[in-house]
Coordinates of C-alpha atoms and ligand atoms in Angstrom, one line a residue:
X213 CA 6.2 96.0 -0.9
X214 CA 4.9 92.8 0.2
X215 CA 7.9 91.8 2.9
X216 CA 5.2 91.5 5.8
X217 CA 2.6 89.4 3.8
X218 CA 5.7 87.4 3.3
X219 CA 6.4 86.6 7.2
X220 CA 2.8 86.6 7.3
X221 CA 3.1 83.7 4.7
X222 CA 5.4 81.9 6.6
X223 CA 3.3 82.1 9.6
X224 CA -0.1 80.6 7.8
X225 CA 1.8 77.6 6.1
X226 CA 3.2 76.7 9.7
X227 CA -0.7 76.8 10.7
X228 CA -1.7 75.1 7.6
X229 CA 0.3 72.1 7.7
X230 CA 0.9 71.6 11.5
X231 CA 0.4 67.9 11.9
X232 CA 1.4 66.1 8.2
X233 CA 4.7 64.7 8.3
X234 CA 7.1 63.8 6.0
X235 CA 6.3 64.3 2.2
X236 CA 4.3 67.4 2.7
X237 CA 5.4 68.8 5.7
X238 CA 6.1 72.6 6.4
X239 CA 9.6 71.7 6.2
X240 CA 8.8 71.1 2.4
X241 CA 7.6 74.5 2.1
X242 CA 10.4 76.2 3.5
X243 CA 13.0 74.2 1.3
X244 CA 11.2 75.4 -1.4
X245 CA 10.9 78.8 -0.6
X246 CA 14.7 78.5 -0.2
X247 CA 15.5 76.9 -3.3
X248 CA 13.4 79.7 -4.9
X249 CA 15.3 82.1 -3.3
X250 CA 18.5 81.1 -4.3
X251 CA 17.6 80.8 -8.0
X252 CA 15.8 83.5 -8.1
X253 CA 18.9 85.8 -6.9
X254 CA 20.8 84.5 -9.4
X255 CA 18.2 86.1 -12.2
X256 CA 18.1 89.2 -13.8
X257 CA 14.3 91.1 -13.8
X258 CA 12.4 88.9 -11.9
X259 CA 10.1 89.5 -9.3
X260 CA 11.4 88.6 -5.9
X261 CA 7.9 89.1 -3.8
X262 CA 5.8 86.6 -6.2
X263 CA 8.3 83.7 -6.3
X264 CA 8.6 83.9 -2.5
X265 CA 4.9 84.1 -1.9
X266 CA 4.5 81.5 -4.9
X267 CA 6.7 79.2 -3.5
X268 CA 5.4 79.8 0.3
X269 CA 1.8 78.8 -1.0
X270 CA 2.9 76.2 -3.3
X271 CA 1.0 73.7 -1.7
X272 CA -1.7 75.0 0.3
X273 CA -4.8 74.0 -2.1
X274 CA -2.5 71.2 -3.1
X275 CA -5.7 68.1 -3.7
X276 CA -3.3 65.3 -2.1
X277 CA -4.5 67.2 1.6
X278 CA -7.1 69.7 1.0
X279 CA -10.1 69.9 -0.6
X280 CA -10.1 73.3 -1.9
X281 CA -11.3 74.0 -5.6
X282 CA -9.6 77.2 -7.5
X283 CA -7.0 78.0 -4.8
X284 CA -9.4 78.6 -2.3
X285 CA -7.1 79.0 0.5
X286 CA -4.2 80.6 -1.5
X287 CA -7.0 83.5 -2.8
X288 CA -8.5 83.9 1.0
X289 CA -5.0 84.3 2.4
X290 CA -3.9 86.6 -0.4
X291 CA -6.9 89.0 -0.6
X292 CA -6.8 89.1 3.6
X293 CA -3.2 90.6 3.4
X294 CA -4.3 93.1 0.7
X295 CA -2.3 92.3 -2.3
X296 CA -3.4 93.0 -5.7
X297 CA -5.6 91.2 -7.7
X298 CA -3.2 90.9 -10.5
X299 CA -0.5 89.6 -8.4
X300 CA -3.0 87.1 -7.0
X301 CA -4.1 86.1 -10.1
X302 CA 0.5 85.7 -11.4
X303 CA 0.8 84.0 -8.0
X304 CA -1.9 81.3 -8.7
X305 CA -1.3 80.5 -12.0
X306 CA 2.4 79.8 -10.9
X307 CA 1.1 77.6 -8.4
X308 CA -1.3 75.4 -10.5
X309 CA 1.9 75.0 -12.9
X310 CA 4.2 73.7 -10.1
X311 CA 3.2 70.4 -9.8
X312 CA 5.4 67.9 -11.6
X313 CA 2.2 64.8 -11.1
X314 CA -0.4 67.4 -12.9
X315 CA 1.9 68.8 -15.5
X316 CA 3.7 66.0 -16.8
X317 CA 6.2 68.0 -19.2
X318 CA 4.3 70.9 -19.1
X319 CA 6.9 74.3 -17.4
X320 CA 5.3 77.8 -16.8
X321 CA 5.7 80.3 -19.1
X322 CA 6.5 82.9 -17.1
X323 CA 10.5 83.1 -15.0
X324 CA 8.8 83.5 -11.9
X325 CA 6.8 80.2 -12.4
X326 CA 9.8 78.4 -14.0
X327 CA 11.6 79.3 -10.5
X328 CA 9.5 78.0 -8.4
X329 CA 8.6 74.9 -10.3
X330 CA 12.6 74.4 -9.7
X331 CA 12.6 74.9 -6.1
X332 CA 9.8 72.3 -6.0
X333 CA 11.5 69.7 -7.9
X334 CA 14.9 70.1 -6.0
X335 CA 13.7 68.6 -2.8
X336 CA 12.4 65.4 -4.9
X337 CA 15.9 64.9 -5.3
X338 CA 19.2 64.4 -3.4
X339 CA 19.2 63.3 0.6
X340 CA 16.0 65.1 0.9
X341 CA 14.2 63.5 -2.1
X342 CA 15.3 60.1 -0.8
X343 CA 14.2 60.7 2.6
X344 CA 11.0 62.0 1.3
X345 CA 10.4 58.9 -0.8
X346 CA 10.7 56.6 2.2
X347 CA 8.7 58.6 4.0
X348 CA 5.9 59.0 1.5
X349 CA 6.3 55.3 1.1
X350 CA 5.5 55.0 5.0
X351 CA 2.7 57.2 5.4
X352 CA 1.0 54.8 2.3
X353 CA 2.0 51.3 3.6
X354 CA 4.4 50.6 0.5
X355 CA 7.3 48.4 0.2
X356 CA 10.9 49.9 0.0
X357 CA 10.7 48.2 -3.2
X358 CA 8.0 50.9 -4.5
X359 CA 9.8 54.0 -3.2
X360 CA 12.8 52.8 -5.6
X361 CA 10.5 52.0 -8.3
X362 CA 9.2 56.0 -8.0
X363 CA 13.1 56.8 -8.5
X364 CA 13.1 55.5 -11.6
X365 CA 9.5 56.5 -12.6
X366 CA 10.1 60.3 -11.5
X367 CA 13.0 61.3 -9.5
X368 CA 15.5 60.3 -11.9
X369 CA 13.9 62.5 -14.5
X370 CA 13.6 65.8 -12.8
X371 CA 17.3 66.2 -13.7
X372 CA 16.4 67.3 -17.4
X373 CA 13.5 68.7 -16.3
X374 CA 15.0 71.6 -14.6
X375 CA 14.2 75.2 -16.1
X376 CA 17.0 77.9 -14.9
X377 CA 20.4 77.5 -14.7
X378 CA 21.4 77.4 -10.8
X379 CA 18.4 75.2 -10.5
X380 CA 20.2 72.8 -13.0
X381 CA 23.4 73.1 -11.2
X382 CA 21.7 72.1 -8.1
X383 CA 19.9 69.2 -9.6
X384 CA 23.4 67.8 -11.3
X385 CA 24.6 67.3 -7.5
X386 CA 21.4 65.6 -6.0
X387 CA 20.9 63.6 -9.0
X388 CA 24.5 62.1 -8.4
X389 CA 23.3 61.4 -5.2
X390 CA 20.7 59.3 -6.3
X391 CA 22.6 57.4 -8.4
X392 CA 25.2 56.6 -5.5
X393 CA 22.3 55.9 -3.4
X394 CA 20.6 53.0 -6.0
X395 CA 24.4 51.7 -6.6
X396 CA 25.1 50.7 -2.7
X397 CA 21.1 49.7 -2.5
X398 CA 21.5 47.3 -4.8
X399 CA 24.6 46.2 -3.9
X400 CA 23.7 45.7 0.1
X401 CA 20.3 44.0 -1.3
X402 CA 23.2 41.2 -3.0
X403 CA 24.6 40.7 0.1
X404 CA 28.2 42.4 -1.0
Ligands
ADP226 P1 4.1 67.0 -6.3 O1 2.7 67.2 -5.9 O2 5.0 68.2 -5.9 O3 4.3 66.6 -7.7 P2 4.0 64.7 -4.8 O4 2.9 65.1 -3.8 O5 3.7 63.7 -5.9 O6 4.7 65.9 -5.4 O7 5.1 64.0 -3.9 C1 5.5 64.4 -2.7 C2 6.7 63.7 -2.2 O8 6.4 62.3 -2.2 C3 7.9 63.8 -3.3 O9 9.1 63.8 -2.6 C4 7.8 62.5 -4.1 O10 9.0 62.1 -4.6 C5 7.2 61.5 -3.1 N1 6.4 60.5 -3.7 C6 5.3 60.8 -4.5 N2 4.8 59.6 -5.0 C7 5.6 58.6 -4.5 C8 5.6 57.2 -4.6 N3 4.7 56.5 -5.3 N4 6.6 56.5 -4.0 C9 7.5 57.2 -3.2 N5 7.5 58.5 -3.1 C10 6.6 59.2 -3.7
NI227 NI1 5.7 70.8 -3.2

C-alpha cells in the first residue's frame, strides 16, 4: 500500500541529511532500514510498510541535528504522502522509542518498534559501529581514548539489549568483533 511513499522516503532522507558525515549520515539510515528489513522477514504478522517507513525516518527529528519538536518533519513528510493518521501516529511512536541515549533500558512495546530499535542498534556495533565511533569521535574533537571509553559505556551492552531473534544473531557476530577489536588495540597500544 505504501511502496511509493517508501521510495519517496528514501528520496527525503537523501535530501534531509545531505551534508553530515559519519555518525548520522544517510548511509546510517539505509543500514537501518536494511537491518529492519532483514529482521523483519524473519517475523511472523508484522507490518512490513511501518518498520520500513519507521526505520527510513528514524532519525529525521532526531535533537542531536534538528530542532524539530513532536516529529515535526517525520508528521509533514508523512501527512504530504497521504498516509493515515493512525499509521502516522504507530510510525512516530516507534521512532521516539528507538533511541538507545533517550530510552536507557526502555524497548517498544509493539514488534514493529522492537524491529526497528534492532536495526538501529546493529550499526553501533561490528566494523560499522567502530568506524562510527571514530568518526563521531572526530566530528567532536575527542581522543581515541574516548571513542574506546563509549565501547565500554554503550556498545558493549547493546549485545543483551537486542529484542528479536535474528537481530540477536546479528549482534552475537559484531559484538565478537568488538571484542577482537579492543584485544589487538590494547595490545598494539603495549607495543606487542
Ligand atoms: P542514538 O541517537 O541512535 O542513540 P547516537 O546519536 O548517540 O545514537 O550515536 C550515533 C553514533 O555515534 C553511534 O554509532 C554511537 O556509537 C556513536 N557515539 C555516540 N556517542 C559517542 C561517544 N561519546 N564516543 C564515540 N562514539 C559515540
Ligand atoms: Ni539511528
Amino acid at each position: 500500500m505504501y511502496e511509493q511513499v517508501i521510495e519517496e522516503a528514501k528520496q527525503f532522507i537523501e535530501t534531509l541529511f545531505a551534508g553530515n558525515s559519519g555518525g548520522h549520515d544517510v548511509g546510517h539510515t539505509l543500514r537501518v532500514y536494511q537491518n529492519a528489513i532483514t529482521i523483519a522477514q524473519k517475523e511472523t504478522d508484522c507490518r512490513m510498510e511501518i518498520v520500513a517507513l519507521a526505520a527510513l525516518l528514524h532519525d529525521v527529528d532526531d535533537h542531536k541535528l534538528f530542532s524539530t519538536e513532536n516529529n515535526e518533519n517525520a508528521r509533514r513528510f508523512l501527512k504530504q504522502q497521504q498516509v493515515k493518521q493512525e499509521d502516522i501516529e504507530s510510525i512516530c511512536q516507534i521512532i521516539n522509542l528507538v533511541s538507545f541515549s533517550k530510552n536507557k533500558g526502555r524497548h517498544p512495546d509493539t514488534l514493529e518498534g522492537r524491529i526497528v530499535q534492532d536495526g538501529d542498534r546493529l550499526d553501533a556495533i561490528g566494523a560499522i559501529g567502530i568506524a562510527r565511533a571514530f568518526a563521531y569521535g572526530g566530528e567532536h574533537g575527542r581522543t581515541m581514548e574516548s571513542s574506546i571509553d563509549h565501547f565500554h559505556e554503550k556498545l558493549l551492552l547493546l549485545k543483551d539489549e537486542m529484542n528479536t531473534e535474528t537481530g540477536k544473531e546479528i549482534a552475537e557476530n559484531r559484538h565478537q568483533f568488538l571484542l577482537d577489536f579492543l584485544c589487538e588495540y590494547e595490545k598494539e597500544m603495549k607495543g606487542l
